[in-house]
Short mmCIF file of C-alpha atoms in Angstrom, two decimals:
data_model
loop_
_atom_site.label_atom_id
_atom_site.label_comp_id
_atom_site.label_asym_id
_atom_site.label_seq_id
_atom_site.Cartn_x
_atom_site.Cartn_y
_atom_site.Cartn_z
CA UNK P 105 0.00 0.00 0.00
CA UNK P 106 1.74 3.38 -0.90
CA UNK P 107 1.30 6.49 1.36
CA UNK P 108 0.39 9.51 -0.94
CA UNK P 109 2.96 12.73 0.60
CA UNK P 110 1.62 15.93 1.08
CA UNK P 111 3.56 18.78 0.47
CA UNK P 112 4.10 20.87 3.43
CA UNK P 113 2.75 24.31 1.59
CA UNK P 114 -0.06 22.28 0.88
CA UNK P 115 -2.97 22.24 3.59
CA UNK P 116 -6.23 21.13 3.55
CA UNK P 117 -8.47 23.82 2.50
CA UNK P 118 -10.51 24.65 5.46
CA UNK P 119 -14.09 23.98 5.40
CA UNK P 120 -16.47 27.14 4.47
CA UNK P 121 -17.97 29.20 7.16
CA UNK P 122 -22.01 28.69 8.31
CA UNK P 123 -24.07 30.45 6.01
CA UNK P 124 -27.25 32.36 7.53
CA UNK P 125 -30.44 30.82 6.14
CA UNK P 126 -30.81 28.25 4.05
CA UNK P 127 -28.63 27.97 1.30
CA UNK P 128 -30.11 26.17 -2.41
CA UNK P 129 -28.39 24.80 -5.49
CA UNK P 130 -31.01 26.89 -8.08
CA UNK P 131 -30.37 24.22 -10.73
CA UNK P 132 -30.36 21.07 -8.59
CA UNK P 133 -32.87 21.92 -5.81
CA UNK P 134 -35.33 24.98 -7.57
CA UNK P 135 -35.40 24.72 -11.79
CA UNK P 136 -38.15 22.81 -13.42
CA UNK P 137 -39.83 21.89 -10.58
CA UNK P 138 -43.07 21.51 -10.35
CA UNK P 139 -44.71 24.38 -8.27
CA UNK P 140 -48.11 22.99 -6.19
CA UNK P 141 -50.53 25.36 -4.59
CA UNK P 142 -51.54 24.80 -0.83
CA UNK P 143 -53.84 21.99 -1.96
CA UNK P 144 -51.30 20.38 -3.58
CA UNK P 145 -53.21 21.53 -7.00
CA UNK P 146 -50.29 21.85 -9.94
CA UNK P 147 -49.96 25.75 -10.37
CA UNK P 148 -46.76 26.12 -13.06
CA UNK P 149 -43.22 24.75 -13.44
CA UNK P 150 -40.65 27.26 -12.27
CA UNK P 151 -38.71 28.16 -14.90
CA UNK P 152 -36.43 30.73 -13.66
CA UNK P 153 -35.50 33.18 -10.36
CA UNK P 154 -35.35 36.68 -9.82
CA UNK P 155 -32.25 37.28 -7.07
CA UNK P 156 -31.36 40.68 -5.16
CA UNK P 157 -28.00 41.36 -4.15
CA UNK P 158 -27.76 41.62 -0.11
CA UNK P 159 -26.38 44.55 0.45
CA UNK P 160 -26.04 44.44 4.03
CA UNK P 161 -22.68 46.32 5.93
CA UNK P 162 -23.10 44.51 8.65
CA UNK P 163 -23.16 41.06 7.66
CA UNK P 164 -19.58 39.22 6.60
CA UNK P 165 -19.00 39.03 3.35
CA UNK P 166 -18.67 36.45 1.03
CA UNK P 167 -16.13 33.80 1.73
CA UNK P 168 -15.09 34.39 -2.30
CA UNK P 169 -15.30 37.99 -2.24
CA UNK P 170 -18.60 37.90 -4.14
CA UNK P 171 -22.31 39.61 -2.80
CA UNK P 172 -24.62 37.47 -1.74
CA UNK P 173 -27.51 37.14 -3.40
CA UNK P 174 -31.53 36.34 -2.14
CA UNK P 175 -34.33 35.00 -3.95
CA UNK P 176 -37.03 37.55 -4.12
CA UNK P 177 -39.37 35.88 -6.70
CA UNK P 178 -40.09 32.06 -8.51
CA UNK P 179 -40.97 32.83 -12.54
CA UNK P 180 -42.61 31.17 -14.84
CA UNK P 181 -43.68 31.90 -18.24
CA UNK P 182 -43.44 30.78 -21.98
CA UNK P 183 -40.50 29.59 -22.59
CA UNK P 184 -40.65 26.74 -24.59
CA UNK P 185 -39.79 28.88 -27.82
CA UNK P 186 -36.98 30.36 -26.35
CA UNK P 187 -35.81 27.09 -25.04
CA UNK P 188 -35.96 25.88 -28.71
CA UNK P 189 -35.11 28.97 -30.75
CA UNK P 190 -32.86 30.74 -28.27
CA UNK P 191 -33.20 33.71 -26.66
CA UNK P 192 -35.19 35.01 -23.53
CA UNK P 193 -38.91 36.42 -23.26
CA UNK P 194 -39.18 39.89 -21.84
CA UNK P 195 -39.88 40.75 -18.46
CA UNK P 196 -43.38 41.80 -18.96
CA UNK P 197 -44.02 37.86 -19.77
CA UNK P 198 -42.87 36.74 -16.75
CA UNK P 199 -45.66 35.78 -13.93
CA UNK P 200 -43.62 36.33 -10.77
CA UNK P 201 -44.54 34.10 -7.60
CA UNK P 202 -42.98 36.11 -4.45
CA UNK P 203 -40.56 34.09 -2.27
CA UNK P 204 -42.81 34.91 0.70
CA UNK P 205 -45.47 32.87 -0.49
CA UNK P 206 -43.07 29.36 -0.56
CA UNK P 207 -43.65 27.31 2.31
CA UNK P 208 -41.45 24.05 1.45
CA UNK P 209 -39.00 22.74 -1.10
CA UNK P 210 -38.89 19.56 -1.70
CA UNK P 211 -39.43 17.26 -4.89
CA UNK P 212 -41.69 19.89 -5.77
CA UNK P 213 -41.71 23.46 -4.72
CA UNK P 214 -45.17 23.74 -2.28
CA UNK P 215 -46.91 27.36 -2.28
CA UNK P 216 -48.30 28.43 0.86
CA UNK P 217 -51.36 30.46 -0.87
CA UNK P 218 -54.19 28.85 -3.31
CA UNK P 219 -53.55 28.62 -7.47
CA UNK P 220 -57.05 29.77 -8.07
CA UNK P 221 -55.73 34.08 -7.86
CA UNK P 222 -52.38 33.46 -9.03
CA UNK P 223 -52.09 34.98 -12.47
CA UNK P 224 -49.65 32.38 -13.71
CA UNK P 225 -52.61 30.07 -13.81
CA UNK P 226 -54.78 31.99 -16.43
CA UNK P 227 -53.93 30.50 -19.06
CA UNK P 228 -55.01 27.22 -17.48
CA UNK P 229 -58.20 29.15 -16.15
CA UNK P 230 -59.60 30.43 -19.89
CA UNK P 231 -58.72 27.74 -21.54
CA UNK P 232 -61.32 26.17 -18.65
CA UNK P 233 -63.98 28.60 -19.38
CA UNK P 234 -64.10 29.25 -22.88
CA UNK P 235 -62.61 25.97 -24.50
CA UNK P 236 -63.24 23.14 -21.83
CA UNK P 237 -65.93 24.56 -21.14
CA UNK P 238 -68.45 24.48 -24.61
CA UNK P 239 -67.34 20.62 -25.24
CA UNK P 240 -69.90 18.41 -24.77
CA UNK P 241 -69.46 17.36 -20.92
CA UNK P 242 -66.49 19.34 -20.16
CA UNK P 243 -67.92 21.11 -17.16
CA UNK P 244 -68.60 17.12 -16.10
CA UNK P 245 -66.31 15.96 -13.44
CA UNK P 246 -65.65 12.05 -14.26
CA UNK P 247 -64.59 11.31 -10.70
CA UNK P 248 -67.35 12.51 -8.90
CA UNK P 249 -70.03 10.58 -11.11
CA UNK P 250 -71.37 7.20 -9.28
#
C-alpha cells in the first residue's frame, strides 16, 4: 500500500464558514420543478428566479469575495420557444410568484397560498372557461359521477 505525501505548503483547505439561512443549489434543488398550490393543485413549473443582491454592511462578506444574493421571486412563463429557438422572453411575460409565499422545497416546490388568484394560472383558467368549457361534458367531473 503506498502512502500519498503531502507537500508541506499544501494544507487542507478549510471547510467554508455557516451560512445564515438556508442555502439552495437553483439548478439542482429549484429549476423545473413543479410548483403545487396549498392543496397540492399543480400551479406552473418554475422556470427561472429573480435574485437581489444583499447589500447588508453589517453582515460578513462572502467567503469568495462575491455579494450574496436572495431569492425575491419564482418565474414562470413561456418559454418553450426560447428554449428551442434561443433567446429570452421579456420581463413583462414573466408571472412572478414572491418568495414569501413558498412554504417548502422539496421534490416539488409547495406554495403556501391557493392557485385559483395566481395569475400564472390563467392560461389554465380560460382555456377552462371558454374551450373546456363548450365541449360536450367538459364542465362534467368524471370522478365525482357514481
Amino acid at each position: 500500500m503506498r502512502r500519498r505525501r503531502v507537500a508541506p505548503d499544501m494544507s487542507p483547505l478549510a471547510p467554508e464558514p455557516q451560512q445564515p439561512g438556508r442555502i439552495l443549489d437553483a439548478r439542482l434543488h429549484l429549476l423545473d420543478r413543479q410548483v403545487l398550490d396549498l392543496d397540492d393543485v399543480p400551479v406552473c413549473t418554475l422556470d427561472d428566479l429573480e435574485l437581489e443582491a444583499v447589500a447588508d454592511p453589517a453582515a460578513d462578506p462572502a467567503v469568495d469575495g462575491s455579494s450574496r444574493v436572495v431569492v425575491t421571486a419564482l418565474l414562470t412563463g413561456p418559454v418553450l420557444g426560447t428554449r428551442v429557438f434561443g433567446g429570452r422572453p421579456p420581463f413583462s411575460r414573466w408571472h412572478r410568484l414572491p418568495w414569501r409565499d413558498v412554504l417548502d422545497i422539496g421534490t416539488a416546490v409547495h406554495l403556501a397560498v391557493r392557485g385559483e388568484g395566481l395569475d400564472a394560472t390563467w392560461l389554465e383558467r380560460w382555456t377552462r372557461d371558454h374551450i373546456i368549457a363548450r365541449v360536450p361534458g367538459g364542465l362534467h367531473d368524471p370522478e365525482s359521477a357514481g
